[in-house]
Amino acid sequence: MLFSQNNKLEGRWILDKETELDGNLLPINDFNFSRYEDYKFMSNKMEISGMEVPVTISSNKIKTPGLEFGYEFKDEYLILRNTNKILWLLRPQSFIQLYPEFQPKEINIDGRIVYHENVIFTADFNYKGGFTKYLQDFLMNYHDFPNGKNQSIIEFVITKNSKIENVKILKSISTDFDSKLILHLKKGEKLFQNSTGTDVFYRKINSFINEDGPKSGLSKEDRTVVKIFEKGNGYYLKNDFKKAVESYEQIGTLNSINNSMILETLYIRLGVSYLANENFPGACESFNKAGGLTNFKTRNYIINFCNKK
């Protein structure tokens, strides 16, 4: 493997946007319009969002088993071109400078300043699929969930020396679950590599549906949200955005949902459907409800169609 241009590729890059070859925006209902993806180049390998990909790199080409990219550097960007798309990537530091909403927030813990991690500012975690997948693997292998409890919140600090400290359970599932979660976390300490130069604070919310609970743990209001979501999807996936709006809008004031991914996706698809009907205020309101500028699934919609607020 040959790295050219003074090894400029090496390290972590964050996907800022993806465009057509002519630089135009993707279709608004394209999944890739607004999404998170990071690339990491290390000596003789490449990782895409934590998944290692076999790769061969020359002075201007990156080849994987399924794709070939031309690459170049322009200003702060690493630009990857395949047969029909362009990917624009930034270093984490450059990303934060361009988008200060990702500047980590200071937190005082027991008299010392730590910095709240976010998707851009974080310690590396050397595990296939990343730290989120590491936690998900624990949840998938734990089976003694008590009925009626389907959310755990844990917080901790990764020191600048990559050590785990200040572990606290903010929302408990059970004594057994909590102790095993903490043990799983501490076993993963050796996988952290903190190169931020600061202590990094984490708060992780683990949500799941207890399949053994009554009606999958969903309240009556939650089940209503699911029905609205499924009905709207029937129209959305057929590009019938007018009827999709009519369906999704039934969400009204309902906001209690155990699986928040459903509610998030509903608001994103409602926003896209509003855009298709040229209702820009409605679209921007929906995208902000789904997470705003710091949610990678909505940020590019807001950047391109809304005022930054």
PDB file of N, CA and C in Angstrom, residues 9 12 71 97 136 146 181 208 236 252 271 282:
ATOM      1  N   LEU A   9      -3.603  11.290   3.836  1.00  0.00           N
ATOM      2  CA  LEU A   9      -4.824  10.507   4.035  1.00  0.00           C
ATOM      3  C   LEU A   9      -4.961   9.982   5.456  1.00  0.00           C
ATOM      4  N   ARG A  12      -8.502  10.185  10.710  1.00  0.00           N
ATOM      5  CA  ARG A  12      -9.967  10.131  10.659  1.00  0.00           C
ATOM      6  C   ARG A  12     -10.532  11.290   9.851  1.00  0.00           C
ATOM      7  N   TYR A  71      -9.312  10.208  -5.635  1.00  0.00           N
ATOM      8  CA  TYR A  71      -9.288  11.123  -4.491  1.00  0.00           C
ATOM      9  C   TYR A  71      -8.333  12.277  -4.735  1.00  0.00           C
ATOM     10  N   GLN A  97     -14.506  23.508  13.379  1.00  0.00           N
ATOM     11  CA  GLN A  97     -14.291  24.913  13.046  1.00  0.00           C
ATOM     12  C   GLN A  97     -15.361  25.423  12.090  1.00  0.00           C
ATOM     13  N   GLN A 136     -24.445  -2.380  22.242  1.00  0.00           N
ATOM     14  CA  GLN A 136     -25.551  -3.161  21.683  1.00  0.00           C
ATOM     15  C   GLN A 136     -25.312  -4.660  21.842  1.00  0.00           C
ATOM     16  N   PRO A 146     -36.400  -6.914  33.584  1.00  0.00           N
ATOM     17  CA  PRO A 146     -37.686  -6.884  34.294  1.00  0.00           C
ATOM     18  C   PRO A 146     -38.741  -6.185  33.448  1.00  0.00           C
ATOM     19  N   LEU A 181     -23.424  -4.365  33.222  1.00  0.00           N
ATOM     20  CA  LEU A 181     -23.133  -3.304  32.260  1.00  0.00           C
ATOM     21  C   LEU A 181     -21.825  -2.599  32.613  1.00  0.00           C
ATOM     22  N   PHE A 208     -34.480  -0.006  24.593  1.00  0.00           N
ATOM     23  CA  PHE A 208     -34.843  -1.247  23.923  1.00  0.00           C
ATOM     24  C   PHE A 208     -36.289  -1.558  24.253  1.00  0.00           C
ATOM     25  N   TYR A 236     -44.990   7.334   1.600  1.00  0.00           N
ATOM     26  CA  TYR A 236     -43.657   7.915   1.424  1.00  0.00           C
ATOM     27  C   TYR A 236     -42.807   7.070   0.480  1.00  0.00           C
ATOM     28  N   GLY A 252     -49.410  14.911  15.606  1.00  0.00           N
ATOM     29  CA  GLY A 252     -49.926  15.946  16.499  1.00  0.00           C
ATOM     30  C   GLY A 252     -49.037  16.174  17.695  1.00  0.00           C
ATOM     31  N   GLY A 271     -40.593  15.872   7.275  1.00  0.00           N
ATOM     32  CA  GLY A 271     -39.865  17.027   6.755  1.00  0.00           C
ATOM     33  C   GLY A 271     -39.581  16.908   5.268  1.00  0.00           C
ATOM     34  N   GLY A 282     -42.751  24.171   7.479  1.00  0.00           N
ATOM     35  CA  GLY A 282     -43.123  22.895   8.085  1.00  0.00           C
ATOM     36  C   GLY A 282     -41.971  21.909   8.074  1.00  0.00           C
TER      37      GLY A 282
END
